[in-house]
Amino acid sequence: MTATLTYFASRGRAETTRWMLAACGIAFENVGLTQPEELEALRATGKLPFGQLPLLELDGARHSQTSAMIRVLARRGDLYGDSDEERALIDMTAGAVADFVEPAIGFSFQPTPQAALAGMTRAMAKFGPRFEALLADGRDHVAGGRLSFADVVLAEATSHYAERDPSLFDRRPRLAAHRDRICALPVIAAYLASPLRWPLIDDDVVVLIARVVRRALPPHFPDPDRFATP
C-alpha cells in the first residue's frame, strides 16, 4: 500500500499527515508543487474536494483538510484510543495542538525572527503547562497507556518549536521527553532521516508558496505583490 501526498514543496500543513503516515507504517510519495500551472492543472482534475491543499490519495480515496486526514489515518493505524473517553481527550488535545503549532508554522511569514519567536513563546506559555499536565505522574502518552494520534501530532508540533529555539523547553522537561520518545520510534525516526522530510521552512519556501497560489507575499518582503493576480 502506497499513498500519495500532494502539497507545496515544503513541510507546512502537510507535515502532520506525513508523520501520521509514518506512524501507521504507510509508504507514501511526496508530490511537491513548485509552479502555479501545477496547481491549476490539479484543480482542473477535480481531485481537490475544496480546491485546497494538501491532498492525500489512499486506496483510491481522496482526502483533504488536515484534521480529517489525520483521523482517517488514526483509525486505519489503530491510533484513536480504546474508549469514547480516550477518543474525546485525543480529539481535544489535537485541537489544542492545532492552535499551538500555528506560530511555528508561520515563523518565516513574520517580519522578523524576534517577532516569530515572541509568538511561539506566548503559545508555549499558554499551552505548555496544559500539555505537561497530560504527561504528569510518569505517563508516557497523552491518553490511555499506548500511542495515539494525539502523541504524534503533539510531538510533531514540539519538534517545530525545538528546531527554532530549544530553550523553550527549559521549563518543560516532560514535554521534551515526550517529543524525544515519539521521535525515537523506529517508524518516525526512519521518516525524519529520509529524503521525504523537507527542510525547515525559510524565506525561499514563503516565496515558493506565494508563486504557486499567485498571492501576495508578506509585506516585509521586497516587491510583495510580484505574484499577486488582479
Tab-separated table of N, CA, C and O in Angstrom, residues 23-133:
chain	number	residue	atom	x	y	z
A	23	ALA	N	3.767	6.936	11.146
A	23	ALA	CA	3.344	6.232	12.360
A	23	ALA	C	2.513	5.003	12.033
A	23	ALA	O	2.553	3.995	12.762
A	24	CYS	N	1.753	5.067	10.936
A	24	CYS	CA	0.914	3.938	10.515
A	24	CYS	C	1.671	2.927	9.658
A	24	CYS	O	1.097	1.906	9.252
A	25	GLY	N	2.931	3.225	9.350
A	25	GLY	CA	3.712	2.319	8.515
A	25	GLY	C	3.273	2.300	7.070
A	25	GLY	O	3.434	1.290	6.376
A	26	ILE	N	2.712	3.425	6.593
A	26	ILE	CA	2.225	3.508	5.219
A	26	ILE	C	3.258	4.227	4.358
A	26	ILE	O	3.592	5.386	4.622
A	27	ALA	N	3.779	3.551	3.373
A	27	ALA	CA	4.712	4.187	2.443
A	27	ALA	C	3.973	5.251	1.644
A	27	ALA	O	2.799	5.087	1.306
A	28	PHE	N	4.657	6.335	1.350
A	28	PHE	CA	3.995	7.386	0.607
A	28	PHE	C	4.958	8.117	-0.315
A	28	PHE	O	6.165	8.113	-0.113
A	29	GLU	N	4.364	8.735	-1.323
A	29	GLU	CA	5.100	9.559	-2.272
A	29	GLU	C	4.777	11.020	-1.995
A	29	GLU	O	3.602	11.380	-1.855
A	30	ASN	N	5.798	11.841	-1.884
A	30	ASN	CA	5.622	13.283	-1.770
A	30	ASN	C	5.510	13.886	-3.170
A	30	ASN	O	6.406	13.698	-3.997
A	31	VAL	N	4.449	14.602	-3.434
A	31	VAL	CA	4.352	15.383	-4.664
A	31	VAL	C	4.411	16.847	-4.237
A	31	VAL	O	3.474	17.354	-3.607
A	32	GLY	N	5.512	17.510	-4.540
A	32	GLY	CA	5.716	18.879	-4.111
A	32	GLY	C	5.546	19.859	-5.257
A	32	GLY	O	6.352	19.875	-6.193
A	33	LEU	N	4.496	20.669	-5.202
A	33	LEU	CA	4.241	21.641	-6.267
A	33	LEU	C	5.188	22.827	-6.134
A	33	LEU	O	5.434	23.316	-5.035
A	34	THR	N	5.681	23.304	-7.275
A	34	THR	CA	6.589	24.448	-7.279
A	34	THR	C	6.160	25.540	-8.249
A	34	THR	O	6.735	26.628	-8.239
A	35	GLN	N	5.158	25.253	-9.095
A	35	GLN	CA	4.738	26.212	-10.123
A	35	GLN	C	3.215	26.377	-10.096
A	35	GLN	O	2.481	25.407	-9.828
A	36	PRO	N	2.718	27.574	-10.409
A	36	PRO	CA	1.265	27.785	-10.382
A	36	PRO	C	0.528	26.914	-11.381
A	36	PRO	O	-0.614	26.496	-11.124
A	37	GLU	N	1.156	26.611	-12.502
A	37	GLU	CA	0.497	25.772	-13.504
A	37	GLU	C	0.208	24.365	-12.965
A	37	GLU	O	-0.781	23.736	-13.363
A	38	GLU	N	1.075	23.896	-12.072
A	38	GLU	CA	0.845	22.566	-11.486
A	38	GLU	C	-0.403	22.564	-10.622
A	38	GLU	O	-1.203	21.609	-10.662
A	39	LEU	N	-0.590	23.610	-9.839
A	39	LEU	CA	-1.785	23.693	-9.001
A	39	LEU	C	-3.035	23.859	-9.858
A	39	LEU	O	-4.069	23.238	-9.590
A	40	GLU	N	-2.948	24.669	-10.898
A	40	GLU	CA	-4.101	24.869	-11.778
A	40	GLU	C	-4.497	23.556	-12.458
A	40	GLU	O	-5.686	23.236	-12.573
A	41	ALA	N	-3.497	22.801	-12.892
A	41	ALA	CA	-3.778	21.513	-13.532
A	41	ALA	C	-4.412	20.538	-12.551
A	41	ALA	O	-5.331	19.786	-12.913
A	42	LEU	N	-3.938	20.549	-11.316
A	42	LEU	CA	-4.504	19.654	-10.297
A	42	LEU	C	-5.949	20.034	-10.000
A	42	LEU	O	-6.819	19.158	-9.911
A	43	ARG	N	-6.218	21.310	-9.883
A	43	ARG	CA	-7.601	21.741	-9.640
A	43	ARG	C	-8.513	21.336	-10.789
A	43	ARG	O	-9.678	20.968	-10.582
A	44	ALA	N	-7.975	21.381	-11.990
A	44	ALA	CA	-8.786	21.037	-13.168
A	44	ALA	C	-9.187	19.565	-13.176
A	44	ALA	O	-10.178	19.194	-13.821
A	45	THR	N	-8.448	18.716	-12.478
A	45	THR	CA	-8.792	17.289	-12.429
A	45	THR	C	-10.000	17.018	-11.547
A	45	THR	O	-10.593	15.935	-11.626
A	46	GLY	N	-10.350	17.969	-10.687
A	46	GLY	CA	-11.441	17.749	-9.750
A	46	GLY	C	-11.052	16.923	-8.539
A	46	GLY	O	-11.918	16.524	-7.750
A	47	LYS	N	-9.763	16.668	-8.364
A	47	LYS	CA	-9.316	15.848	-7.243
A	47	LYS	C	-9.386	16.563	-5.892
A	47	LYS	O	-9.383	15.912	-4.853
A	48	LEU	N	-9.388	17.892	-5.909
A	48	LEU	CA	-9.363	18.645	-4.659
A	48	LEU	C	-10.801	18.953	-4.233
A	48	LEU	O	-11.458	19.804	-4.841
A	49	PRO	N	-11.315	18.294	-3.201
A	49	PRO	CA	-12.722	18.476	-2.819
A	49	PRO	C	-13.093	19.926	-2.543
A	49	PRO	O	-14.211	20.358	-2.853
A	50	PHE	N	-12.177	20.692	-1.971
A	50	PHE	CA	-12.456	22.090	-1.654
A	50	PHE	C	-11.474	23.042	-2.340
A	50	PHE	O	-11.330	24.194	-1.938
A	51	GLY	N	-10.774	22.522	-3.338
A	51	GLY	CA	-9.839	23.347	-4.085
A	51	GLY	C	-8.567	23.690	-3.346
A	51	GLY	O	-7.834	24.582	-3.762
A	52	GLN	N	-8.305	23.006	-2.232
A	52	GLN	CA	-7.174	23.346	-1.379
A	52	GLN	C	-6.234	22.158	-1.189
A	52	GLN	O	-6.629	21.001	-1.296
A	53	LEU	N	-4.995	22.495	-0.879
A	53	LEU	CA	-4.001	21.508	-0.489
A	53	LEU	C	-3.873	21.515	1.044
A	53	LEU	O	-4.210	22.502	1.681
A	54	PRO	N	-3.377	20.399	1.594
A	54	PRO	CA	-2.852	19.198	0.954
A	54	PRO	C	-3.937	18.232	0.486
A	54	PRO	O	-5.088	18.335	0.885
A	55	LEU	N	-3.510	17.281	-0.335
A	55	LEU	CA	-4.368	16.223	-0.845
A	55	LEU	C	-3.713	14.888	-0.534
A	55	LEU	O	-2.557	14.660	-0.896
A	56	LEU	N	-4.456	14.009	0.122
A	56	LEU	CA	-3.988	12.652	0.403
A	56	LEU	C	-4.793	11.680	-0.438
A	56	LEU	O	-6.024	11.647	-0.352
A	57	GLU	N	-4.094	10.881	-1.246
A	57	GLU	CA	-4.732	9.828	-2.035
A	57	GLU	C	-4.291	8.485	-1.482
A	57	GLU	O	-3.102	8.177	-1.417
A	58	LEU	N	-5.287	7.707	-1.061
A	58	LEU	CA	-5.004	6.444	-0.377
A	58	LEU	C	-6.086	5.435	-0.714
A	58	LEU	O	-7.278	5.697	-0.491
A	59	ASP	N	-5.687	4.302	-1.259
A	59	ASP	CA	-6.622	3.225	-1.594
A	59	ASP	C	-7.781	3.709	-2.462
A	59	ASP	O	-8.937	3.326	-2.271
A	60	GLY	N	-7.467	4.572	-3.415
A	60	GLY	CA	-8.484	5.026	-4.338
A	60	GLY	C	-9.356	6.159	-3.825
A	60	GLY	O	-10.184	6.678	-4.571
A	61	ALA	N	-9.172	6.528	-2.562
A	61	ALA	CA	-9.949	7.636	-1.987
A	61	ALA	C	-9.092	8.893	-1.933
A	61	ALA	O	-7.861	8.824	-1.838
A	62	ARG	N	-9.760	10.043	-1.982
A	62	ARG	CA	-9.073	11.326	-1.923
A	62	ARG	C	-9.544	12.068	-0.682
A	62	ARG	O	-10.753	12.187	-0.445
A	63	HIS	N	-8.585	12.562	0.071
A	63	HIS	CA	-8.906	13.239	1.320
A	63	HIS	C	-8.241	14.610	1.347
A	63	HIS	O	-7.077	14.755	0.947
A	64	SER	N	-8.968	15.599	1.839
A	64	SER	CA	-8.401	16.919	2.073
A	64	SER	C	-8.747	17.335	3.497
A	64	SER	O	-9.480	16.615	4.196
A	65	GLN	N	-8.222	18.488	3.910
A	65	GLN	CA	-8.381	19.009	5.267
A	65	GLN	C	-7.561	18.152	6.244
A	65	GLN	O	-7.821	16.964	6.447
A	66	THR	N	-6.563	18.783	6.830
A	66	THR	CA	-5.591	18.057	7.654
A	66	THR	C	-6.247	17.290	8.785
A	66	THR	O	-5.902	16.129	9.043
A	67	SER	N	-7.189	17.899	9.478
A	67	SER	CA	-7.795	17.213	10.622
A	67	SER	C	-8.504	15.935	10.187
A	67	SER	O	-8.468	14.916	10.890
A	68	ALA	N	-9.133	15.972	9.011
A	68	ALA	CA	-9.807	14.775	8.511
A	68	ALA	C	-8.792	13.709	8.113
A	68	ALA	O	-8.971	12.514	8.418
A	69	MET	N	-7.726	14.109	7.434
A	69	MET	CA	-6.712	13.147	7.004
A	69	MET	C	-6.070	12.455	8.203
A	69	MET	O	-5.829	11.243	8.188
A	70	ILE	N	-5.795	13.234	9.244
A	70	ILE	CA	-5.185	12.662	10.439
A	70	ILE	C	-6.085	11.589	11.035
A	70	ILE	O	-5.619	10.514	11.434
A	71	ARG	N	-7.367	11.850	11.075
A	71	ARG	CA	-8.294	10.896	11.690
A	71	ARG	C	-8.518	9.666	10.817
A	71	ARG	O	-8.700	8.562	11.337
A	72	VAL	N	-8.524	9.854	9.514
A	72	VAL	CA	-8.582	8.688	8.623
A	72	VAL	C	-7.414	7.754	8.918
A	72	VAL	O	-7.575	6.535	9.058
A	73	LEU	N	-6.232	8.335	9.039
A	73	LEU	CA	-5.041	7.527	9.306
A	73	LEU	C	-5.048	6.969	10.722
A	73	LEU	O	-4.604	5.834	10.945
A	74	ALA	N	-5.548	7.732	11.671
A	74	ALA	CA	-5.605	7.249	13.050
A	74	ALA	C	-6.487	6.007	13.167
A	74	ALA	O	-6.137	5.045	13.866
A	75	ARG	N	-7.624	6.020	12.481
A	75	ARG	CA	-8.490	4.838	12.516
A	75	ARG	C	-7.834	3.661	11.820
A	75	ARG	O	-7.899	2.513	12.303
A	76	ARG	N	-7.178	3.930	10.709
A	76	ARG	CA	-6.511	2.849	9.977
A	76	ARG	C	-5.378	2.237	10.799
A	76	ARG	O	-5.167	1.026	10.782
A	77	GLY	N	-4.633	3.079	11.520
A	77	GLY	CA	-3.483	2.611	12.281
A	77	GLY	C	-3.774	2.259	13.721
A	77	GLY	O	-2.847	1.999	14.496
A	78	ASP	N	-5.060	2.244	14.110
A	78	ASP	CA	-5.454	1.954	15.495
A	78	ASP	C	-4.746	2.895	16.466
A	78	ASP	O	-4.182	2.475	17.476
A	79	LEU	N	-4.813	4.180	16.137
A	79	LEU	CA	-4.183	5.214	16.967
A	79	LEU	C	-5.227	6.195	17.495
A	79	LEU	O	-4.955	7.376	17.676
A	80	TYR	N	-6.431	5.664	17.767
A	80	TYR	CA	-7.534	6.542	18.162
A	80	TYR	C	-8.114	6.139	19.513
A	80	TYR	O	-9.290	6.367	19.788
A	81	GLY	N	-7.308	5.564	20.376
A	81	GLY	CA	-7.756	5.250	21.728
A	81	GLY	C	-8.610	4.004	21.800
A	81	GLY	O	-8.935	3.377	20.791
A	82	ASP	N	-9.005	3.676	23.047
A	82	ASP	CA	-9.738	2.435	23.303
A	82	ASP	C	-11.118	2.662	23.906
A	82	ASP	O	-11.803	1.690	24.239
A	83	SER	N	-11.517	3.902	24.079
A	83	SER	CA	-12.825	4.198	24.659
A	83	SER	C	-13.265	5.570	24.182
A	83	SER	O	-12.464	6.363	23.678
A	84	ASP	N	-14.564	5.850	24.367
A	84	ASP	CA	-15.066	7.168	23.994
A	84	ASP	C	-14.380	8.262	24.808
A	84	ASP	O	-14.111	9.353	24.284
A	85	GLU	N	-14.107	7.983	26.068
A	85	GLU	CA	-13.436	8.966	26.918
A	85	GLU	C	-12.036	9.275	26.387
A	85	GLU	O	-11.630	10.439	26.312
A	86	GLU	N	-11.301	8.227	26.016
A	86	GLU	CA	-9.961	8.439	25.472
A	86	GLU	C	-10.023	9.183	24.143
A	86	GLU	O	-9.227	10.087	23.887
A	87	ARG	N	-10.980	8.814	23.297
A	87	ARG	CA	-11.078	9.480	21.997
A	87	ARG	C	-11.424	10.959	22.153
A	87	ARG	O	-10.939	11.802	21.399
A	88	ALA	N	-12.250	11.281	23.145
A	88	ALA	CA	-12.566	12.690	23.387
A	88	ALA	C	-11.313	13.455	23.814
A	88	ALA	O	-11.066	14.578	23.341
A	89	LEU	N	-10.509	12.856	24.700
A	89	LEU	CA	-9.275	13.518	25.143
A	89	LEU	C	-8.292	13.657	23.983
A	89	LEU	O	-7.634	14.697	23.843
A	90	ILE	N	-8.204	12.645	23.149
A	90	ILE	CA	-7.324	12.699	21.980
A	90	ILE	C	-7.757	13.833	21.052
A	90	ILE	O	-6.927	14.623	20.579
A	91	ASP	N	-9.057	13.934	20.783
A	91	ASP	CA	-9.553	14.995	19.907
A	91	ASP	C	-9.317	16.374	20.507
A	91	ASP	O	-8.926	17.319	19.793
A	92	MET	N	-9.567	16.517	21.809
A	92	MET	CA	-9.348	17.812	22.452
A	92	MET	C	-7.882	18.215	22.388
A	92	MET	O	-7.546	19.378	22.112
A	93	THR	N	-7.009	17.252	22.638
A	93	THR	CA	-5.577	17.537	22.589
A	93	THR	C	-5.150	17.933	21.178
A	93	THR	O	-4.410	18.905	20.986
A	94	ALA	N	-5.633	17.193	20.194
A	94	ALA	CA	-5.284	17.521	18.804
A	94	ALA	C	-5.762	18.915	18.426
A	94	ALA	O	-5.075	19.650	17.707
A	95	GLY	N	-6.942	19.311	18.905
A	95	GLY	CA	-7.437	20.649	18.635
A	95	GLY	C	-6.555	21.716	19.247
A	95	GLY	O	-6.263	22.746	18.623
A	96	ALA	N	-6.113	21.475	20.487
A	96	ALA	CA	-5.208	22.425	21.147
A	96	ALA	C	-3.869	22.486	20.431
A	96	ALA	O	-3.279	23.568	20.268
A	97	VAL	N	-3.375	21.329	19.984
A	97	VAL	CA	-2.098	21.303	19.258
A	97	VAL	C	-2.195	22.109	17.970
A	97	VAL	O	-1.247	22.806	17.585
A	98	ALA	N	-3.332	22.037	17.297
A	98	ALA	CA	-3.506	22.801	16.050
A	98	ALA	C	-3.352	24.300	16.303
A	98	ALA	O	-2.783	25.022	15.476
A	99	ASP	N	-3.835	24.771	17.450
A	99	ASP	CA	-3.653	26.186	17.798
A	99	ASP	C	-2.207	26.467	18.213
A	99	ASP	O	-1.620	27.481	17.827
A	100	PHE	N	-1.652	25.549	18.982
A	100	PHE	CA	-0.291	25.699	19.498
A	100	PHE	C	0.749	25.798	18.389
A	100	PHE	O	1.702	26.581	18.465
A	101	VAL	N	0.569	25.015	17.322
A	101	VAL	CA	1.599	24.927	16.293
A	101	VAL	C	1.555	26.102	15.317
A	101	VAL	O	2.523	26.330	14.576
A	102	GLU	N	0.470	26.866	15.313
A	102	GLU	CA	0.334	27.951	14.335
A	102	GLU	C	1.522	28.916	14.325
A	102	GLU	O	2.032	29.250	13.252
A	103	PRO	N	2.006	29.416	15.475
A	103	PRO	CA	3.145	30.343	15.410
A	103	PRO	C	4.402	29.716	14.829
A	103	PRO	O	5.222	30.415	14.216
A	104	ALA	N	4.569	28.407	14.997
A	104	ALA	CA	5.741	27.739	14.434
A	104	ALA	C	5.609	27.574	12.928
A	104	ALA	O	6.555	27.815	12.173
A	105	ILE	N	4.422	27.188	12.456
A	105	ILE	CA	4.209	27.054	11.020
A	105	ILE	C	4.397	28.403	10.325
A	105	ILE	O	4.946	28.489	9.221
A	106	GLY	N	3.947	29.458	10.995
A	106	GLY	CA	4.020	30.778	10.395
A	106	GLY	C	5.305	31.533	10.658
A	106	GLY	O	5.405	32.730	10.340
A	107	PHE	N	6.325	30.868	11.193
A	107	PHE	CA	7.559	31.533	11.610
A	107	PHE	C	8.139	32.419	10.509
A	107	PHE	O	8.406	33.602	10.715
A	108	SER	N	8.341	31.862	9.334
A	108	SER	CA	9.016	32.595	8.263
A	108	SER	C	8.116	33.615	7.577
A	108	SER	O	8.576	34.363	6.714
A	109	PHE	N	6.838	33.647	7.968
A	109	PHE	CA	5.920	34.638	7.416
A	109	PHE	C	5.894	35.913	8.264
A	109	PHE	O	5.265	36.889	7.884
A	110	GLN	N	6.579	35.885	9.414
A	110	GLN	CA	6.614	37.041	10.300
A	110	GLN	C	7.694	38.029	9.856
A	110	GLN	O	8.669	37.643	9.209
A	111	PRO	N	7.561	39.300	10.225
A	111	PRO	CA	8.513	40.311	9.739
A	111	PRO	C	9.938	40.120	10.237
A	111	PRO	O	10.889	40.475	9.536
A	112	THR	N	10.109	39.552	11.443
A	112	THR	CA	11.446	39.308	11.987
A	112	THR	C	11.449	38.004	12.764
A	112	THR	O	10.399	37.574	13.274
A	113	PRO	N	12.610	37.358	12.899
A	113	PRO	CA	12.684	36.171	13.749
A	113	PRO	C	12.281	36.467	15.191
A	113	PRO	O	11.692	35.611	15.858
A	114	GLN	N	12.593	37.678	15.651
A	114	GLN	CA	12.244	38.038	17.022
A	114	GLN	C	10.722	38.051	17.214
A	114	GLN	O	10.208	37.568	18.230
A	115	ALA	N	10.014	38.603	16.238
A	115	ALA	CA	8.552	38.624	16.319
A	115	ALA	C	7.990	37.205	16.277
A	115	ALA	O	7.039	36.872	17.002
A	116	ALA	N	8.570	36.367	15.441
A	116	ALA	CA	8.115	34.984	15.338
A	116	ALA	C	8.346	34.238	16.643
A	116	ALA	O	7.466	33.512	17.125
A	117	LEU	N	9.521	34.406	17.224
A	117	LEU	CA	9.829	33.723	18.486
A	117	LEU	C	8.957	34.234	19.627
A	117	LEU	O	8.600	33.472	20.531
A	118	ALA	N	8.610	35.511	19.589
A	118	ALA	CA	7.727	36.049	20.623
A	118	ALA	C	6.371	35.350	20.574
A	118	ALA	O	5.791	35.011	21.616
A	119	GLY	N	5.861	35.113	19.373
A	119	GLY	CA	4.599	34.401	19.235
A	119	GLY	C	4.692	32.972	19.738
A	119	GLY	O	3.778	32.463	20.394
A	120	MET	N	5.791	32.309	19.442
A	120	MET	CA	5.987	30.941	19.918
A	120	MET	C	6.120	30.904	21.439
A	120	MET	O	5.610	29.994	22.096
A	121	THR	N	6.791	31.886	21.996
A	121	THR	CA	6.954	31.948	23.447
A	121	THR	C	5.603	32.112	24.136
A	121	THR	O	5.323	31.476	25.162
A	122	ARG	N	4.757	32.964	23.587
A	122	ARG	CA	3.423	33.143	24.160
A	122	ARG	C	2.608	31.850	24.073
A	122	ARG	O	1.909	31.478	25.024
A	123	ALA	N	2.701	31.171	22.935
A	123	ALA	CA	1.951	29.921	22.779
A	123	ALA	C	2.465	28.855	23.741
A	123	ALA	O	1.671	28.097	24.316
A	124	MET	N	3.770	28.791	23.929
A	124	MET	CA	4.325	27.816	24.870
A	124	MET	C	3.869	28.125	26.296
A	124	MET	O	3.545	27.217	27.067
A	125	ALA	N	3.842	29.404	26.655
A	125	ALA	CA	3.395	29.778	28.000
A	125	ALA	C	1.932	29.390	28.214
A	125	ALA	O	1.541	28.995	29.324
A	126	LYS	N	1.130	29.494	27.163
A	126	LYS	CA	-0.286	29.166	27.280
A	126	LYS	C	-0.540	27.661	27.294
A	126	LYS	O	-1.291	27.151	28.146
A	127	PHE	N	0.070	26.954	26.351
A	127	PHE	CA	-0.254	25.543	26.170
A	127	PHE	C	0.712	24.589	26.866
A	127	PHE	O	0.325	23.460	27.201
A	128	GLY	N	1.973	25.014	27.044
A	128	GLY	CA	2.963	24.113	27.612
A	128	GLY	C	2.549	23.478	28.919
A	128	GLY	O	2.622	22.241	29.069
A	129	PRO	N	2.104	24.250	29.918
A	129	PRO	CA	1.707	23.644	31.190
A	129	PRO	C	0.548	22.661	31.046
A	129	PRO	O	0.492	21.651	31.746
A	130	ARG	N	-0.347	22.935	30.121
A	130	ARG	CA	-1.503	22.045	29.935
A	130	ARG	C	-1.090	20.731	29.274
A	130	ARG	O	-1.574	19.661	29.649
A	131	PHE	N	-0.183	20.820	28.322
A	131	PHE	CA	0.315	19.579	27.728
A	131	PHE	C	1.114	18.774	28.754
A	131	PHE	O	1.000	17.547	28.826
A	132	GLU	N	1.901	19.455	29.555
A	132	GLU	CA	2.679	18.746	30.573
A	132	GLU	C	1.770	18.070	31.591
A	132	GLU	O	2.091	16.994	32.098
A	133	ALA	N	0.639	18.686	31.898
A	133	ALA	CA	-0.296	18.077	32.842
A	133	ALA	C	-0.825	16.737	32.323
A	133	ALA	O	-1.095	15.825	33.113
